[in-house]
Structure formats: C-alpha cells, structure tokens
PDB file of C-alpha atoms in Angstrom:
ATOM      1  CA  MET A 387      47.530  31.569  -2.583  1.00  0.00           C
ATOM      2  CA  THR A 388      47.764  29.107   0.307  1.00  0.00           C
ATOM      3  CA  ILE A 389      43.998  29.255   0.906  1.00  0.00           C
ATOM      4  CA  SER A 390      43.314  28.612  -2.788  1.00  0.00           C
ATOM      5  CA  ILE A 391      45.580  25.553  -2.851  1.00  0.00           C
ATOM      6  CA  LEU A 392      44.033  24.204   0.345  1.00  0.00           C
ATOM      7  CA  ARG A 393      40.535  24.667  -1.004  1.00  0.00           C
ATOM      8  CA  SER A 394      41.387  22.891  -4.249  1.00  0.00           C
ATOM      9  CA  LYS A 395      42.985  19.975  -2.395  1.00  0.00           C
ATOM     10  CA  ILE A 396      40.016  19.499  -0.025  1.00  0.00           C
ATOM     11  CA  MET A 397      37.467  19.631  -2.856  1.00  0.00           C
ATOM     12  CA  SER A 398      39.448  17.108  -4.890  1.00  0.00           C
ATOM     13  CA  GLN A 399      39.794  14.635  -2.030  1.00  0.00           C
ATOM     14  CA  ASN A 400      36.107  14.746  -1.108  1.00  0.00           C
ATOM     15  CA  LYS A 401      34.567  14.673  -4.582  1.00  0.00           C
ATOM     16  CA  ALA A 402      33.874  10.944  -4.277  1.00  0.00           C
ATOM     17  CA  PHE A 403      32.126  11.571  -0.951  1.00  0.00           C
ATOM     18  CA  HIS A 404      29.695  13.973  -2.632  1.00  0.00           C
ATOM     19  CA  TYR A 405      28.830  11.505  -5.390  1.00  0.00           C
ATOM     20  CA  VAL A 406      28.252   8.585  -3.028  1.00  0.00           C
ATOM     21  CA  LEU A 407      26.174  10.553  -0.545  1.00  0.00           C
ATOM     22  CA  GLY A 408      24.122  12.185  -3.291  1.00  0.00           C
ATOM     23  CA  LEU A 409      23.380   8.844  -4.966  1.00  0.00           C
ATOM     24  CA  PHE A 410      22.398   7.310  -1.641  1.00  0.00           C
ATOM     25  CA  CYS A 411      19.968  10.141  -0.897  1.00  0.00           C
ATOM     26  CA  VAL A 412      18.352   9.969  -4.326  1.00  0.00           C
ATOM     27  CA  MET A 413      17.819   6.210  -4.108  1.00  0.00           C
ATOM     28  CA  MET A 414      16.412   6.496  -0.591  1.00  0.00           C
ATOM     29  CA  LEU A 415      13.960   9.203  -1.602  1.00  0.00           C
ATOM     30  CA  ILE A 416      12.811   7.240  -4.650  1.00  0.00           C
ATOM     31  CA  GLN A 417      12.126   4.196  -2.489  1.00  0.00           C
ATOM     32  CA  LYS A 418      10.170   6.284   0.026  1.00  0.00           C
ATOM     33  CA  THR A 419       8.003   8.002  -2.585  1.00  0.00           C
ATOM     34  CA  THR A 420       7.092   4.986  -4.725  1.00  0.00           C
ATOM     35  CA  ALA A 421       5.538   2.761  -2.044  1.00  0.00           C
ATOM     36  CA  ILE A 422       1.962   3.693  -1.060  1.00  0.00           C
ATOM     37  CA  GLN A 423       0.103   2.845   2.142  1.00  0.00           C
ATOM     38  CA  PHE A 424      -3.623   2.309   1.522  1.00  0.00           C
ATOM     39  CA  PRO A 425      -5.983   2.832   4.511  1.00  0.00           C
ATOM     40  CA  VAL A 426      -8.647   0.118   4.297  1.00  0.00           C
ATOM     41  CA  GLY A 427     -12.084   1.627   4.890  1.00  0.00           C
ATOM     42  CA  GLU A 428     -10.533   5.095   4.614  1.00  0.00           C
ATOM     43  CA  ALA A 429     -11.981   7.418   7.308  1.00  0.00           C
ATOM     44  CA  LYS A 430     -14.169   4.723   8.876  1.00  0.00           C
ATOM     45  CA  GLY A 431     -11.376   2.178   9.065  1.00  0.00           C
ATOM     46  CA  TRP A 432     -11.700  -1.611   9.212  1.00  0.00           C
ATOM     47  CA  ALA A 433     -15.373  -2.035  10.165  1.00  0.00           C
ATOM     48  CA  VAL A 434     -18.736  -3.365   9.007  1.00  0.00           C
ATOM     49  CA  PRO A 435     -19.895  -1.355   5.954  1.00  0.00           C
ATOM     50  CA  ASP A 436     -22.730   1.118   6.499  1.00  0.00           C
ATOM     51  CA  ASN A 437     -24.809  -0.920   4.079  1.00  0.00           C
ATOM     52  CA  SER A 438     -24.026  -4.506   5.038  1.00  0.00           C
ATOM     53  CA  SER A 439     -25.857  -5.830   1.979  1.00  0.00           C
ATOM     54  CA  THR A 440     -23.015  -4.590  -0.231  1.00  0.00           C
ATOM     55  CA  ASN A 441     -19.265  -4.964   0.177  1.00  0.00           C
ATOM     56  CA  SER A 442     -17.978  -1.393   0.111  1.00  0.00           C
ATOM     57  CA  HIS A 443     -14.481  -2.642   1.012  1.00  0.00           C
ATOM     58  CA  ASN A 444     -14.250  -4.558  -2.267  1.00  0.00           C
ATOM     59  CA  GLN A 445     -15.754  -1.653  -4.188  1.00  0.00           C
ATOM     60  CA  TRP A 446     -12.988   0.530  -2.779  1.00  0.00           C
ATOM     61  CA  ALA A 447     -10.296  -2.067  -3.590  1.00  0.00           C
ATOM     62  CA  GLU A 448     -11.473  -2.290  -7.196  1.00  0.00           C
ATOM     63  CA  ARG A 449     -10.798   1.432  -7.645  1.00  0.00           C
ATOM     64  CA  MET A 450      -7.242   1.172  -6.338  1.00  0.00           C
ATOM     65  CA  ARG A 451      -4.112  -0.010  -8.140  1.00  0.00           C
ATOM     66  CA  PHE A 452      -2.049  -2.127  -5.761  1.00  0.00           C
ATOM     67  CA  GLN A 453       1.540  -2.974  -6.630  1.00  0.00           C
ATOM     68  CA  ILE A 454       4.358  -4.901  -4.993  1.00  0.00           C
ATOM     69  CA  GLY A 455       5.918  -2.796  -2.263  1.00  0.00           C
ATOM     70  CA  ASP A 456       2.659  -1.101  -1.244  1.00  0.00           C
ATOM     71  CA  SER A 457       0.964  -1.805   2.083  1.00  0.00           C
ATOM     72  CA  LEU A 458      -2.507  -1.927   3.635  1.00  0.00           C
ATOM     73  CA  LEU A 459      -3.402  -0.127   6.846  1.00  0.00           C
ATOM     74  CA  PHE A 460      -6.152  -1.683   8.998  1.00  0.00           C
ATOM     75  CA  VAL A 461      -7.357   0.523  11.864  1.00  0.00           C
ATOM     76  CA  TYR A 462      -9.883  -1.006  14.292  1.00  0.00           C
ATOM     77  CA  ASN A 463     -10.748  -1.539  17.950  1.00  0.00           C
ATOM     78  CA  PRO A 464      -8.619  -4.503  19.091  1.00  0.00           C
ATOM     79  CA  ASP A 465     -11.109  -5.295  21.874  1.00  0.00           C
ATOM     80  CA  GLN A 466     -13.889  -5.902  19.359  1.00  0.00           C
ATOM     81  CA  ASP A 467     -12.284  -6.874  16.094  1.00  0.00           C
ATOM     82  CA  SER A 468      -9.224  -8.292  14.332  1.00  0.00           C
ATOM     83  CA  VAL A 469      -7.852  -8.974  10.845  1.00  0.00           C
ATOM     84  CA  LEU A 470      -7.425 -12.456   9.404  1.00  0.00           C
ATOM     85  CA  GLN A 471      -5.553 -13.247   6.219  1.00  0.00           C
ATOM     86  CA  VAL A 472      -7.231 -16.375   4.873  1.00  0.00           C
ATOM     87  CA  LYS A 473      -7.502 -18.654   1.863  1.00  0.00           C
ATOM     88  CA  LYS A 474     -10.133 -18.059  -0.810  1.00  0.00           C
ATOM     89  CA  GLU A 475     -12.447 -20.786   0.511  1.00  0.00           C
ATOM     90  CA  ASP A 476     -12.340 -19.384   4.038  1.00  0.00           C
ATOM     91  CA  TYR A 477     -12.966 -15.914   2.661  1.00  0.00           C
ATOM     92  CA  GLU A 478     -16.089 -17.052   0.841  1.00  0.00           C
ATOM     93  CA  ASN A 479     -17.439 -18.965   3.850  1.00  0.00           C
ATOM     94  CA  CYS A 480     -16.254 -16.542   6.561  1.00  0.00           C
ATOM     95  CA  THR A 481     -14.312 -19.339   8.236  1.00  0.00           C
ATOM     96  CA  THR A 482     -12.304 -17.829  11.088  1.00  0.00           C
ATOM     97  CA  THR A 483     -10.850 -21.001  12.614  1.00  0.00           C
ATOM     98  CA  SER A 484      -7.794 -21.517  10.373  1.00  0.00           C
ATOM     99  CA  PRO A 485      -6.354 -18.198   9.153  1.00  0.00           C
ATOM    100  CA  LEU A 486      -2.980 -17.902   7.464  1.00  0.00           C
ATOM    101  CA  THR A 487      -2.192 -14.932   9.698  1.00  0.00           C
ATOM    102  CA  LYS A 488      -4.054 -13.211  12.517  1.00  0.00           C
ATOM    103  CA  TYR A 489      -3.609  -9.589  13.634  1.00  0.00           C
ATOM    104  CA  THR A 490      -5.067  -8.135  16.812  1.00  0.00           C
ATOM    105  CA  ASP A 491      -3.001  -4.987  17.448  1.00  0.00           C
ATOM    106  CA  GLY A 492      -5.624  -2.457  16.277  1.00  0.00           C
ATOM    107  CA  HIS A 493      -3.234  -0.700  13.870  1.00  0.00           C
ATOM    108  CA  THR A 494      -2.114  -3.356  11.400  1.00  0.00           C
ATOM    109  CA  VAL A 495       0.185  -2.584   8.473  1.00  0.00           C
ATOM    110  CA  PHE A 496       0.277  -5.450   5.964  1.00  0.00           C
ATOM    111  CA  SER A 497       2.982  -5.367   3.268  1.00  0.00           C
ATOM    112  CA  LEU A 498       2.091  -6.535  -0.234  1.00  0.00           C
ATOM    113  CA  ASP A 499       5.248  -8.437  -1.211  1.00  0.00           C
ATOM    114  CA  ARG A 500       3.971 -10.503  -4.133  1.00  0.00           C
ATOM    115  CA  SER A 501       1.533 -10.246  -7.017  1.00  0.00           C
ATOM    116  CA  GLY A 502      -1.838 -11.966  -6.967  1.00  0.00           C
ATOM    117  CA  PRO A 503      -4.905 -11.909  -4.695  1.00  0.00           C
ATOM    118  CA  TYR A 504      -4.920 -11.441  -0.913  1.00  0.00           C
ATOM    119  CA  TYR A 505      -7.992 -12.363   1.128  1.00  0.00           C
ATOM    120  CA  PHE A 506      -8.846 -10.703   4.443  1.00  0.00           C
ATOM    121  CA  ILE A 507     -11.831 -11.122   6.756  1.00  0.00           C
ATOM    122  CA  SER A 508     -12.832  -9.873  10.176  1.00  0.00           C
ATOM    123  CA  GLY A 509     -11.942 -12.137  13.087  1.00  0.00           C
ATOM    124  CA  ASN A 510     -15.535 -11.597  14.252  1.00  0.00           C
ATOM    125  CA  LYS A 511     -17.563 -13.998  12.129  1.00  0.00           C
ATOM    126  CA  ASP A 512     -20.757 -11.954  12.482  1.00  0.00           C
ATOM    127  CA  ASN A 513     -18.883  -8.946  11.093  1.00  0.00           C
ATOM    128  CA  CYS A 514     -17.540 -11.029   8.225  1.00  0.00           C
ATOM    129  CA  LEU A 515     -21.057 -12.187   7.358  1.00  0.00           C
ATOM    130  CA  LYS A 516     -21.976  -8.496   7.188  1.00  0.00           C
ATOM    131  CA  ASN A 517     -19.284  -7.980   4.530  1.00  0.00           C
ATOM    132  CA  GLU A 518     -16.390  -6.862   6.672  1.00  0.00           C
ATOM    133  CA  LYS A 519     -13.977  -8.577   4.312  1.00  0.00           C
ATOM    134  CA  ILE A 520     -11.872  -7.590   1.344  1.00  0.00           C
ATOM    135  CA  VAL A 521     -10.007  -9.011  -1.647  1.00  0.00           C
ATOM    136  CA  VAL A 522      -6.908  -7.111  -2.740  1.00  0.00           C
ATOM    137  CA  VAL A 523      -5.296  -7.973  -6.071  1.00  0.00           C
ATOM    138  CA  VAL A 524      -1.671  -6.914  -6.586  1.00  0.00           C
ATOM    139  CA  LEU A 525      -0.861  -6.531 -10.266  1.00  0.00           C
ATOM    140  CA  ALA A 526       2.860  -5.828 -10.543  1.00  0.00           C
ATOM    141  CA  ASP A 527       5.749  -3.898  -9.033  1.00  0.00           C
ATOM    142  CA  ARG A 528       6.508  -0.273  -9.876  1.00  0.00           C
ATOM    143  CA  SER A 529       9.741  -1.060 -11.697  1.00  0.00           C
ATOM    144  CA  ASN A 530       7.770  -2.952 -14.365  1.00  0.00           C
ATOM    145  CA  HIS A 531       9.970  -6.023 -13.918  1.00  0.00           C
ATOM    146  CA  SER A 532       6.821  -8.104 -14.002  1.00  0.00           C
ATOM    147  CA  SER A 533       5.385  -6.523 -17.149  1.00  0.00           C
ATOM    148  CA  PRO A 534       4.124  -8.902 -19.895  1.00  0.00           C
ATOM    149  CA  THR A 535       6.805  -7.687 -22.331  1.00  0.00           C
ATOM    150  CA  ASN A 536       9.659  -8.459 -19.945  1.00  0.00           C
ATOM    151  CA  LYS A 537       8.147 -11.795 -18.990  1.00  0.00           C
ATOM    152  CA  GLN A 538       7.911 -12.806 -22.653  1.00  0.00           C
ATOM    153  CA  ALA A 539      11.459 -11.684 -23.387  1.00  0.00           C
ATOM    154  CA  ASN A 540      12.950 -13.429 -20.368  1.00  0.00           C
ATOM    155  CA  SER A 541      10.880 -16.622 -20.483  1.00  0.00           C
ATOM    156  CA  PRO A 542      12.742 -19.849 -21.362  1.00  0.00           C
ATOM    157  CA  PRO A 543      11.971 -21.655 -24.625  1.00  0.00           C
ATOM    158  CA  PRO A 544       9.042 -24.098 -24.496  1.00  0.00           C
ATOM    159  CA  PRO A 545       9.933 -27.722 -23.642  1.00  0.00           C
ATOM    160  CA  SER A 546      10.204 -30.308 -26.385  1.00  0.00           C
ATOM    161  CA  PRO A 547       7.183 -32.593 -27.020  1.00  0.00           C
ATOM    162  CA  ASN A 548       8.862 -35.443 -25.118  1.00  0.00           C
ATOM    163  CA  VAL A 549       9.558 -33.388 -21.999  1.00  0.00           C
ATOM    164  CA  THR A 550       6.847 -32.839 -19.399  1.00  0.00           C
ATOM    165  CA  ALA A 551       7.011 -29.425 -17.788  1.00  0.00           C
ATOM    166  CA  PRO A 552       7.175 -29.647 -14.002  1.00  0.00           C
ATOM    167  CA  THR A 553       4.119 -28.568 -12.071  1.00  0.00           C
ATOM    168  CA  LEU A 554       4.829 -26.108  -9.303  1.00  0.00           C
ATOM    169  CA  ALA A 555       2.722 -26.618  -6.229  1.00  0.00           C
ATOM    170  CA  PRO A 556       1.576 -23.451  -4.472  1.00  0.00           C
ATOM    171  CA  ALA A 557       3.573 -22.587  -1.415  1.00  0.00           C
ATOM    172  CA  SER A 558       1.835 -23.747   1.714  1.00  0.00           C
ATOM    173  CA  PRO A 559       1.635 -21.440   4.719  1.00  0.00           C
ATOM    174  CA  PRO A 560       3.704 -22.235   7.788  1.00  0.00           C
ATOM    175  CA  GLY A 561       2.080 -24.649  10.188  1.00  0.00           C
ATOM    176  CA  GLY A 562      -0.377 -23.231  12.632  1.00  0.00           C
ATOM    177  CA  ILE A 563      -1.670 -19.721  13.052  1.00  0.00           C
ATOM    178  CA  ILE A 564       0.706 -16.802  13.104  1.00  0.00           C
ATOM    179  CA  GLU A 565      -0.709 -14.340  15.583  1.00  0.00           C
ATOM    180  CA  VAL A 566       0.632 -10.869  16.097  1.00  0.00           C
ATOM    181  CA  VAL A 567       0.683 -10.041  19.802  1.00  0.00           C
ATOM    182  CA  PRO A 568      -1.173  -6.787  20.497  1.00  0.00           C
ATOM    183  CA  SER A 569       1.034  -3.845  21.270  1.00  0.00           C
ATOM    184  CA  PRO A 570      -0.056  -0.560  22.825  1.00  0.00           C
ATOM    185  CA  ALA A 571      -1.005   1.770  20.028  1.00  0.00           C
ATOM    186  CA  PRO A 572      -3.399   4.726  19.921  1.00  0.00           C
ATOM    187  CA  THR A 573      -6.622   4.238  17.971  1.00  0.00           C
ATOM    188  CA  VAL A 574      -6.693   6.295  14.798  1.00  0.00           C
ATOM    189  CA  ASN A 575     -10.091   7.509  13.607  1.00  0.00           C
ATOM    190  CA  GLU A 576      -8.994   8.668  10.181  1.00  0.00           C
ATOM    191  CA  PRO A 577      -6.198   6.567   8.661  1.00  0.00           C
ATOM    192  CA  THR A 578      -4.028   8.577   6.322  1.00  0.00           C
ATOM    193  CA  ASN A 579      -0.628   8.387   4.694  1.00  0.00           C
ATOM    194  CA  ALA A 580       0.931  10.759   7.232  1.00  0.00           C
ATOM    195  CA  ALA A 581       3.423   8.121   8.356  1.00  0.00           C
ATOM    196  CA  SER A 582       4.711   7.751   4.813  1.00  0.00           C
ATOM    197  CA  SER A 583       5.002  11.530   4.395  1.00  0.00           C
ATOM    198  CA  SER A 584       6.840  11.864   7.709  1.00  0.00           C
ATOM    199  CA  SER A 585       9.245   9.131   6.666  1.00  0.00           C
ATOM    200  CA  THR A 586       9.976  10.943   3.414  1.00  0.00           C
ATOM    201  CA  PHE A 587      10.518  14.241   5.268  1.00  0.00           C
ATOM    202  CA  ILE A 588      12.949  12.562   7.679  1.00  0.00           C
ATOM    203  CA  SER A 589      14.821  11.088   4.702  1.00  0.00           C
ATOM    204  CA  VAL A 590      15.191  14.546   3.155  1.00  0.00           C
ATOM    205  CA  ILE A 591      16.511  15.978   6.422  1.00  0.00           C
ATOM    206  CA  GLY A 592      18.888  13.016   6.738  1.00  0.00           C
ATOM    207  CA  CYS A 593      20.347  13.892   3.342  1.00  0.00           C
ATOM    208  CA  ILE A 594      20.626  17.628   3.979  1.00  0.00           C
ATOM    209  CA  VAL A 595      22.306  17.424   7.399  1.00  0.00           C
ATOM    210  CA  PRO A 596      25.503  15.627   6.195  1.00  0.00           C
ATOM    211  CA  PHE A 597      25.973  18.218   3.427  1.00  0.00           C
ATOM    212  CA  PHE A 598      25.440  21.079   5.855  1.00  0.00           C
ATOM    213  CA  ALA A 599      27.881  19.568   8.356  1.00  0.00           C
ATOM    214  CA  TYR A 600      30.461  18.979   5.662  1.00  0.00           C
ATOM    215  CA  TYR A 601      30.373  22.509   4.278  1.00  0.00           C
ATOM    216  CA  SER A 602      30.370  23.971   7.780  1.00  0.00           C
ATOM    217  CA  SER A 603      33.578  22.081   8.595  1.00  0.00           C
ATOM    218  CA  PHE A 604      34.999  23.208   5.268  1.00  0.00           C
ATOM    219  CA  VAL A 605      34.357  26.887   6.010  1.00  0.00           C
ATOM    220  CA  LEU A 606      35.832  26.531   9.488  1.00  0.00           C
ATOM    221  CA  ALA A 607      38.947  24.903   8.034  1.00  0.00           C
ATOM    222  CA  LEU A 608      39.472  27.935   5.860  1.00  0.00           C
TER     223      LEU A 608
END
C-alpha cells in the first residue's frame, strides 16, 4: 500500500517534466532532420570541372532544391584554392579583388539564411575562368512561411494613388573583405552528410539518456 501511494505521488509530481522534456526532444529532432547540407562538387569537391568548357557546378545546383536553413559544404585544398562569395557582376567577370566574403579554411560550411541567389567563385582567377564557380538559388524555407499563398494573405493593402511606395535599397555588405582565418582541418575527399547524421544521432541519445536516468532513479527509490 505504501509503495503504491509513493509511486502515484512521484508520477503525479513529475508528469510536467515528461511533457516538457518530450516536447523539447521532438522539436530538436525536427530541426536536425529538416536542414540539409549539400556538398558542392560532391565526391570531387570544390574544384575545376573535368570539362572546363561546361559548368558542372551549376548543372548540379539546378538539380537541387535549396531552402532557408540548408547549408553548402565546400571541400578543397586551402594551399591552392579558396571560396569567394561575390556579387553577380564579379561572378560573371571572375573578379576576385572585392569579394563579399572570403573563405580559406579548406572545409567551408556556408549557411543559406535568406532566399534568393548566392554567387560563389574560386579565389584562384584561373580556376574561375575554367568554370569553378556556382550560383545557388534559395527558394523558400521548409515551414512554407514564404509561400506565395501566405505572402498574398499577409501582404498589406496597396497604397492609394497619391501615396508613393517607398523603395527599399538592397542591403550593402559590411565594409571591406570578411576573411575566415584558416583553421586546422583534415582534407575530406568525399564530402557527405555524415556530420548532419551524427548530430541527429547525438540528439536522439541526448533525449534518451534523461529518460533512462529518471526511470532508474525511480526504480531505486522504490
């Protein structure tokens, strides 16, 4: 009788703990599984295409569906190459002197945090002229908040004929070049999504351990 009352009391007091922890785990797992890391160049990595007369990087990008929250993985030899995020004009002309951002670490992960086009070229101009460059177009996020239907429903009414709608100037990049300082990192020959899978596995373990510890302490208490 005493054990039954004790069990009922403990379960009642910790019911909220189960709900909160369970909700946290579910949300964490959803976040881990929705974002995708795309390896640019796949097995070959960030390099000059085998056929430099065609841009295989762009052909690959056209087959993918990039959304907000995804990321790009550039794997290359930092002693011979780099990644530059540039403006459209610099992309077309392979201008390497004024990038928006420069990466030289050899294992660059670039997060896609907005919709629209992103332009990348090799920091080696000769490589860029041989089509080591890519355009990535991000369409929308995975929660469909940016879908046309939602945009139409949430858009404000059109201005009256006597009111001139303000023109929004595109955001300018911060002054100067942002360069990522190289950090020791092993060269990966075949970029994959193993890091994302490992992160998801760790998240699952992180959710299971608290439950196991809780029920273990419960059994010991009895």
